[in-house]
CSV table of C-alpha atoms in Angstrom, one decimal:
chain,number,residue,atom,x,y,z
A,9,UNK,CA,-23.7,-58.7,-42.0
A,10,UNK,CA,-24.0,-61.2,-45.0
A,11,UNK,CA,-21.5,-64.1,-45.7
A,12,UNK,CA,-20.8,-64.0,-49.5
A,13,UNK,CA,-19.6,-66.7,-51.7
A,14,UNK,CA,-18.2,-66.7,-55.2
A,15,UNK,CA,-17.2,-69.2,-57.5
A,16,UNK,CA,-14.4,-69.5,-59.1
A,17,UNK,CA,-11.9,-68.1,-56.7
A,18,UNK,CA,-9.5,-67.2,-59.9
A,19,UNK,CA,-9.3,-68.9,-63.4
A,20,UNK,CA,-6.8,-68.4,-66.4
A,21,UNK,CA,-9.0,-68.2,-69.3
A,22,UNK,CA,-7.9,-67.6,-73.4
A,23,UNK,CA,-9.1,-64.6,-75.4
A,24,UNK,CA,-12.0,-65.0,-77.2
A,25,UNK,CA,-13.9,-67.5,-74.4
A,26,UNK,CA,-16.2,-66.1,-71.8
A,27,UNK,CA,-16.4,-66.7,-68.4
A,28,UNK,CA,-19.5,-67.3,-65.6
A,29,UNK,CA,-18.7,-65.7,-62.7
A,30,UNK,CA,-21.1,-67.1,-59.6
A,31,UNK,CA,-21.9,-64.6,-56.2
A,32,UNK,CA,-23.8,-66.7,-53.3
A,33,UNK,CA,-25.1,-64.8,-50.5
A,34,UNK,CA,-26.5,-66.6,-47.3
A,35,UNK,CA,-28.9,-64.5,-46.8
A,36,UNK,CA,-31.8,-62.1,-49.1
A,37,UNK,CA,-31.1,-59.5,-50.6
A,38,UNK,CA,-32.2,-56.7,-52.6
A,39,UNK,CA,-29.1,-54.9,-53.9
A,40,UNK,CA,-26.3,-56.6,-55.1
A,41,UNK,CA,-23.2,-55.3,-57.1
A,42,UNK,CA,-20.8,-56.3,-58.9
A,43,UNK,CA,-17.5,-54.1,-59.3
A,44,UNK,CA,-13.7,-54.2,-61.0
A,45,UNK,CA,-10.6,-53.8,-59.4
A,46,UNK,CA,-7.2,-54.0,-61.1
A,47,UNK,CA,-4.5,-55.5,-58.1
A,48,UNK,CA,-4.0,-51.6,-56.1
A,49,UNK,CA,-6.4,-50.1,-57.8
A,50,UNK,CA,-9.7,-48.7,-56.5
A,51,UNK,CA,-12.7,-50.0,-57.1
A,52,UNK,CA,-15.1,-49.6,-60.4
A,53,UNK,CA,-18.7,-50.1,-60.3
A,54,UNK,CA,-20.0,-52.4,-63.6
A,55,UNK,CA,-23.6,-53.0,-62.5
A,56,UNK,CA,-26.0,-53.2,-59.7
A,57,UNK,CA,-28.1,-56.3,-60.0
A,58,UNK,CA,-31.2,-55.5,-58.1
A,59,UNK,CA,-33.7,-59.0,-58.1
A,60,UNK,CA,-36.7,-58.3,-60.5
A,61,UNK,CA,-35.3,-55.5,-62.9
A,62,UNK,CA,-33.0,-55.5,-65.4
A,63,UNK,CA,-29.3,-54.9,-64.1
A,64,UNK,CA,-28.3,-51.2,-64.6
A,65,UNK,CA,-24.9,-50.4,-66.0
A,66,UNK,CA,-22.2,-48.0,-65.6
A,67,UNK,CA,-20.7,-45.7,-68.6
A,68,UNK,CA,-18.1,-47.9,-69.8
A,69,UNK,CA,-19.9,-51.2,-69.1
A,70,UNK,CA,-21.9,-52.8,-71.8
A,71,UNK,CA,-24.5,-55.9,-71.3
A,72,UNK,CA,-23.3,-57.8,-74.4
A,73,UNK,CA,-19.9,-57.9,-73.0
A,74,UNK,CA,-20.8,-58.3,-69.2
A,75,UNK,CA,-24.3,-60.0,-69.2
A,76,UNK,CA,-25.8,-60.3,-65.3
A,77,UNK,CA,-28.6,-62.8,-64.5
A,78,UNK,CA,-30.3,-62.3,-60.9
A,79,UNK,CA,-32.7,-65.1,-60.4
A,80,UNK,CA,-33.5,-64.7,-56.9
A,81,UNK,CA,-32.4,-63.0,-53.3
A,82,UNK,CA,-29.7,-64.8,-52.9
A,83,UNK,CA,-27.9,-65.8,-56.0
A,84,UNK,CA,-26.1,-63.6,-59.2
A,85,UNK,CA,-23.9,-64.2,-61.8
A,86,UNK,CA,-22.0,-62.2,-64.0
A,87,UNK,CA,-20.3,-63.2,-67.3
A,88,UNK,CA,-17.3,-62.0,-68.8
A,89,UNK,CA,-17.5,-62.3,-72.9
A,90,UNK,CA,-15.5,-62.4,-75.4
A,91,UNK,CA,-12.6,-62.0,-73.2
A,92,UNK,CA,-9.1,-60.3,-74.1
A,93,UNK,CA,-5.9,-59.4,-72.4
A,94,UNK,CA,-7.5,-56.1,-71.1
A,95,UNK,CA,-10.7,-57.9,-68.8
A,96,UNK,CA,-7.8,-59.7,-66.5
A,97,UNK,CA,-8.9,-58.4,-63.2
A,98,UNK,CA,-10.1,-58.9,-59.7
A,99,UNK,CA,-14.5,-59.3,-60.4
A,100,UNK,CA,-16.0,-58.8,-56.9
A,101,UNK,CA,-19.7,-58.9,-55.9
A,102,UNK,CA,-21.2,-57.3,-53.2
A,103,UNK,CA,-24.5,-56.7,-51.5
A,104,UNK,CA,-26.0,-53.4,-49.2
A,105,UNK,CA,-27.3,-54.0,-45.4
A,106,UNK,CA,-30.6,-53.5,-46.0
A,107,UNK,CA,-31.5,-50.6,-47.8
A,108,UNK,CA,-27.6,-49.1,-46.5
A,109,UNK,CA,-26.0,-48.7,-49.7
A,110,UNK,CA,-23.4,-47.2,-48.1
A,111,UNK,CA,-22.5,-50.4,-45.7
A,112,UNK,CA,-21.5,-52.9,-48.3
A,113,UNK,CA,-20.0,-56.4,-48.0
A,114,UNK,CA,-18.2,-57.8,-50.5
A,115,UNK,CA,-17.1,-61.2,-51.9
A,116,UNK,CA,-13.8,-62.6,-51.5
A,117,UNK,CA,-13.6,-62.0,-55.2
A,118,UNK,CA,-12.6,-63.4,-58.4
A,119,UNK,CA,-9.0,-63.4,-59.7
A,120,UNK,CA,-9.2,-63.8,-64.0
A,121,UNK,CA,-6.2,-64.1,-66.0
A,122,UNK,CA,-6.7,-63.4,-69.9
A,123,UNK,CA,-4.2,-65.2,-72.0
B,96,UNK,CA,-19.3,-37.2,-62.6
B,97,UNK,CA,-17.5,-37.6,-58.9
B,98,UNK,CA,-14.0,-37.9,-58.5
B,99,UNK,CA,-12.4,-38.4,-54.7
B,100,UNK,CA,-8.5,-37.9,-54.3
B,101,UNK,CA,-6.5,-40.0,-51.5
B,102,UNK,CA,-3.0,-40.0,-51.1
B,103,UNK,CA,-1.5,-42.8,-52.5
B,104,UNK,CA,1.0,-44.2,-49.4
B,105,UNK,CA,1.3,-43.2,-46.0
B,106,UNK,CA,3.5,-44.3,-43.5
B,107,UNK,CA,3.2,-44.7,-39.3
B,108,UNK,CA,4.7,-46.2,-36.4
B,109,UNK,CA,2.9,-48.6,-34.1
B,110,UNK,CA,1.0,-47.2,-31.5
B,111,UNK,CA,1.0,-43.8,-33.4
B,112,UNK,CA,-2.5,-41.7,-35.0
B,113,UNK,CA,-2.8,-41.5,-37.8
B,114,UNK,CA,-5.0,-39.9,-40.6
B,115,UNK,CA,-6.0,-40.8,-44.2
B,116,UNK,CA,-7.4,-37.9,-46.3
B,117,UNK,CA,-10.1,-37.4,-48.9
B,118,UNK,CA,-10.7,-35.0,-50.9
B,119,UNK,CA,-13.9,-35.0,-53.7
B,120,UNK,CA,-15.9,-33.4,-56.3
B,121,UNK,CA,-19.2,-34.4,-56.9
B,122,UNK,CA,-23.0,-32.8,-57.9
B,123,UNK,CA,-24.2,-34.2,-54.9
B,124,UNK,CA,-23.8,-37.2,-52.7
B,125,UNK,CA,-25.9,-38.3,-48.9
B,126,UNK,CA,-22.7,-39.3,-47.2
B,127,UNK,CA,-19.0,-40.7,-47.2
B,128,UNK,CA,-18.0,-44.0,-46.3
B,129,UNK,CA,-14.6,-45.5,-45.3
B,130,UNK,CA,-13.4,-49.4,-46.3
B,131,UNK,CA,-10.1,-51.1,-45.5
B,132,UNK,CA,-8.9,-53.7,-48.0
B,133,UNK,CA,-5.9,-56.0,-47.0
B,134,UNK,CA,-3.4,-57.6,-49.7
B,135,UNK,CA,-5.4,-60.6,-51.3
B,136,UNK,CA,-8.3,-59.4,-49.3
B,137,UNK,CA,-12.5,-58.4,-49.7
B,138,UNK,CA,-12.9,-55.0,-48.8
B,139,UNK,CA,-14.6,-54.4,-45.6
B,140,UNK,CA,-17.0,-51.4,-44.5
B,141,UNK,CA,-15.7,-49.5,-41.4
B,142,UNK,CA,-17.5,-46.2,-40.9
B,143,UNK,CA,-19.8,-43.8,-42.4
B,144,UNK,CA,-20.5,-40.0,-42.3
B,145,UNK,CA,-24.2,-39.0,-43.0
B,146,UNK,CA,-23.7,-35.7,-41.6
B,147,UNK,CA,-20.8,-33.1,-40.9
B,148,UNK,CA,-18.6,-33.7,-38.2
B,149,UNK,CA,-17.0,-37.1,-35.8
B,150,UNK,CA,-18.0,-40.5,-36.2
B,151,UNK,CA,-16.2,-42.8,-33.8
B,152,UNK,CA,-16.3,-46.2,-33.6
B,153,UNK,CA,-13.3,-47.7,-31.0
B,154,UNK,CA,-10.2,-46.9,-32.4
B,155,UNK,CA,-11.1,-45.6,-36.4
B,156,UNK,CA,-13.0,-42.4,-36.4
B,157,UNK,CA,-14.1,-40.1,-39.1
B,158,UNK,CA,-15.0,-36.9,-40.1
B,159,UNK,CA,-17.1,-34.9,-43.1
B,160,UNK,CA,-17.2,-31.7,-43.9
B,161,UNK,CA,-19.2,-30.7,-47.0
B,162,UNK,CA,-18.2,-27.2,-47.5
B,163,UNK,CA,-14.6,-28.3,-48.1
B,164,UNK,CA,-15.2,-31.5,-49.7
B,165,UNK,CA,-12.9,-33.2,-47.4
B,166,UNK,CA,-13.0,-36.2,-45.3
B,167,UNK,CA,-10.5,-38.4,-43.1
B,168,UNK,CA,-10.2,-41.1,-41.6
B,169,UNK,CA,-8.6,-41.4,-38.4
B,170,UNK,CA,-6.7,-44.3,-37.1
B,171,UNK,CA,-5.7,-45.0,-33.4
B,172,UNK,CA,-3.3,-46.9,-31.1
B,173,UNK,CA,-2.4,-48.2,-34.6
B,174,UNK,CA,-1.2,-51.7,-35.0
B,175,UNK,CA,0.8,-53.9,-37.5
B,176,UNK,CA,-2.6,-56.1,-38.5
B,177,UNK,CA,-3.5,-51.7,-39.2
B,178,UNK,CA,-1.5,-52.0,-42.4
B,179,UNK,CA,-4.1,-52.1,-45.5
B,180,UNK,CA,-5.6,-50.0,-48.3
B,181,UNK,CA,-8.4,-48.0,-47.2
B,182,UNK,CA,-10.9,-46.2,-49.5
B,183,UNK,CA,-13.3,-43.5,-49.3
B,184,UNK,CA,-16.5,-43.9,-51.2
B,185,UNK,CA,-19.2,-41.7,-51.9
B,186,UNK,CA,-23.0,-42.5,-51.5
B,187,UNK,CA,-24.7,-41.1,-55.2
B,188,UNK,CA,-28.3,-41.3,-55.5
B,189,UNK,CA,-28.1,-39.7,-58.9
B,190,UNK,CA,-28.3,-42.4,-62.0
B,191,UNK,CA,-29.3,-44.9,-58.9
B,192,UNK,CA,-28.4,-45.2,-55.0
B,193,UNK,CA,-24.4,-46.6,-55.3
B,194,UNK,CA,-21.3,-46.0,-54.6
B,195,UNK,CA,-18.3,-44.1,-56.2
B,196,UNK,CA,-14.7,-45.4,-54.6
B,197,UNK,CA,-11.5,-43.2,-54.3
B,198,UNK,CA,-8.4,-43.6,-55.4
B,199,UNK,CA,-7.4,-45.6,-52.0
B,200,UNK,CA,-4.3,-45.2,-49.6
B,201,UNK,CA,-2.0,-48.0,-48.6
B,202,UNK,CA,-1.1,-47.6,-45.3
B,203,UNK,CA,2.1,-48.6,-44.0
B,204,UNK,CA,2.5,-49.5,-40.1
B,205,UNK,CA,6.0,-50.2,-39.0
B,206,UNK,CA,7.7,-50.9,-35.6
C-alpha cells in the first residue's frame, strides 16, 4: 500500500481566488486521481493524472477551471480556479496498486470552504 | 454512462451479518470493488470481485453476479469500529481504466 499526503488539510477561501491543492505519495506511481466528494456523498472522478500525458478529464470537469500538473511519480497538484460557493467540497487524491485500478488508496483529503 | 444504486442506511446489532447491496447499470465494466469510508475519514479499499461469485477476506466477503447486475457486500461478527459508509465501485475501461463509485450506504452498528 502507498502512504499519501496532501496539503492543505482544509482552507476557507473567497470567491473569485483559486486554490493549489498538493498530493504527496511516498512511493512511484503511475496512476493517480483526483476525485470530489460533497460531506455523504459518493465519490466523483475529476481527473486521472497519469505522469507524462496530459491529465484526462471527466464530463463535467473542465481544465481551465481545475488545471492538474504531474511533474513526476510521486507528486500532483490540482488547482481549484476561480472559486465560488458551489466548488466547497472534500478534494481527494488517490493512486492505483500498480496497474490495480480497482485497489485505490486515497488521501486524507482536502476540506475547502468557498465564502 | 454507469450508474450503481445502494441503499442509503442500514442498521445492525453487534455481533450480527450483515449485507450491503448494489445494484448497477453499465455498458461494460472488469469487476466491482468495495471501500469503507469512516466520518472525517479517506476511503479505504476492502475487496474486489473480478469474476462471479464469493470473495472472502476474514470477516467482509463479497459477491458478483453479472447477469443480475448485483453485488453485496457482506459483513461479519460485526463490531461498533464496523459503523462507516461503504461504496461499491465499478472498474470501466471504457474512456480510460477508472473507477465509477455508488451512491454509498452508511452503516449503522448498535449494541
Amino acid at each position: 500500500s502507498a502512504v499519501i499526503s496532501q496539503k492543505p488539510s482544509r482552507d476557507i477561501c473567497q470567491r473569485g481566488t483559486s486554490l493549489t491543492i498538493q498530493c504527496q505519495v511516498d512511493s512511484q506511481v503511475t496512476m493517480m486521481f483526483w476525485y470530489r466528494q460533497q460531506p455523504g456523498q459518493s465519490l466523483t472522478l475529476i481527473a486521472t493524472a497519469n505522469q507524462g500525458s496530459e491529465a484526462t478529464y471527466e464530463s463535467g470537469f473542465v481544465i481551465d477551471k481545475f488545471p492538474i500538473s504531474r511533474p513526476n511519480l510521486t507528486f500532483s497538484t490540482l488547482t481549484v480556479s476561480n472559486m465560488s460557493p458551489e466548488d466547497s467540497s472534500i478534494y481527494l487524491c488517490s493512486v492505483a496498486a500498480g496497474t490495480r485500478v480497482y485497489e485505490q488508496y486515497f488521501g486524507p483529503g482536502t476540506r475547502l470552504t468557498v465564502t | 454512462g454507469q450508474s450503481l444504486e445502494q441503499p442509503s442506511e442500514v442498521t445492525a446489532v453487534e455481533g450480527a451479518i450483515v449485507q450491503i447491496n448494489c445494484t448497477y447499470q453499465t455498458s461494460g465494466f472488469y469487476g466491482l470493488s468495495w471501500y469503507q469510508q469512516h466520518d472525517g475519514g479517506a476511503p479505504t479499499f476492502l475487496s474486489y470481485n473480478a469474476l462471479d461469485g464469493l470473495e472472502e477476506t476474514g470477516r467482509f466477503s463479497s459477491f458478483l453476479s453479472r447477469s443480475d447486475s448485483y453485488g453485496y457486500l457482506l459483513l461479519q461478527e460485526l463490531q461498533m469500529k464496523d459503523s462507516a459508509s461503504y461504496f461499491c465501485a465499478l472498474g470501466i475501461t471504457g474512456g480510460g481504466n477508472k473507477l465509477t463509485f455508488g451512491t454509498g450506504t452508511q452503516l449503522k452498528v448498535e449494541l
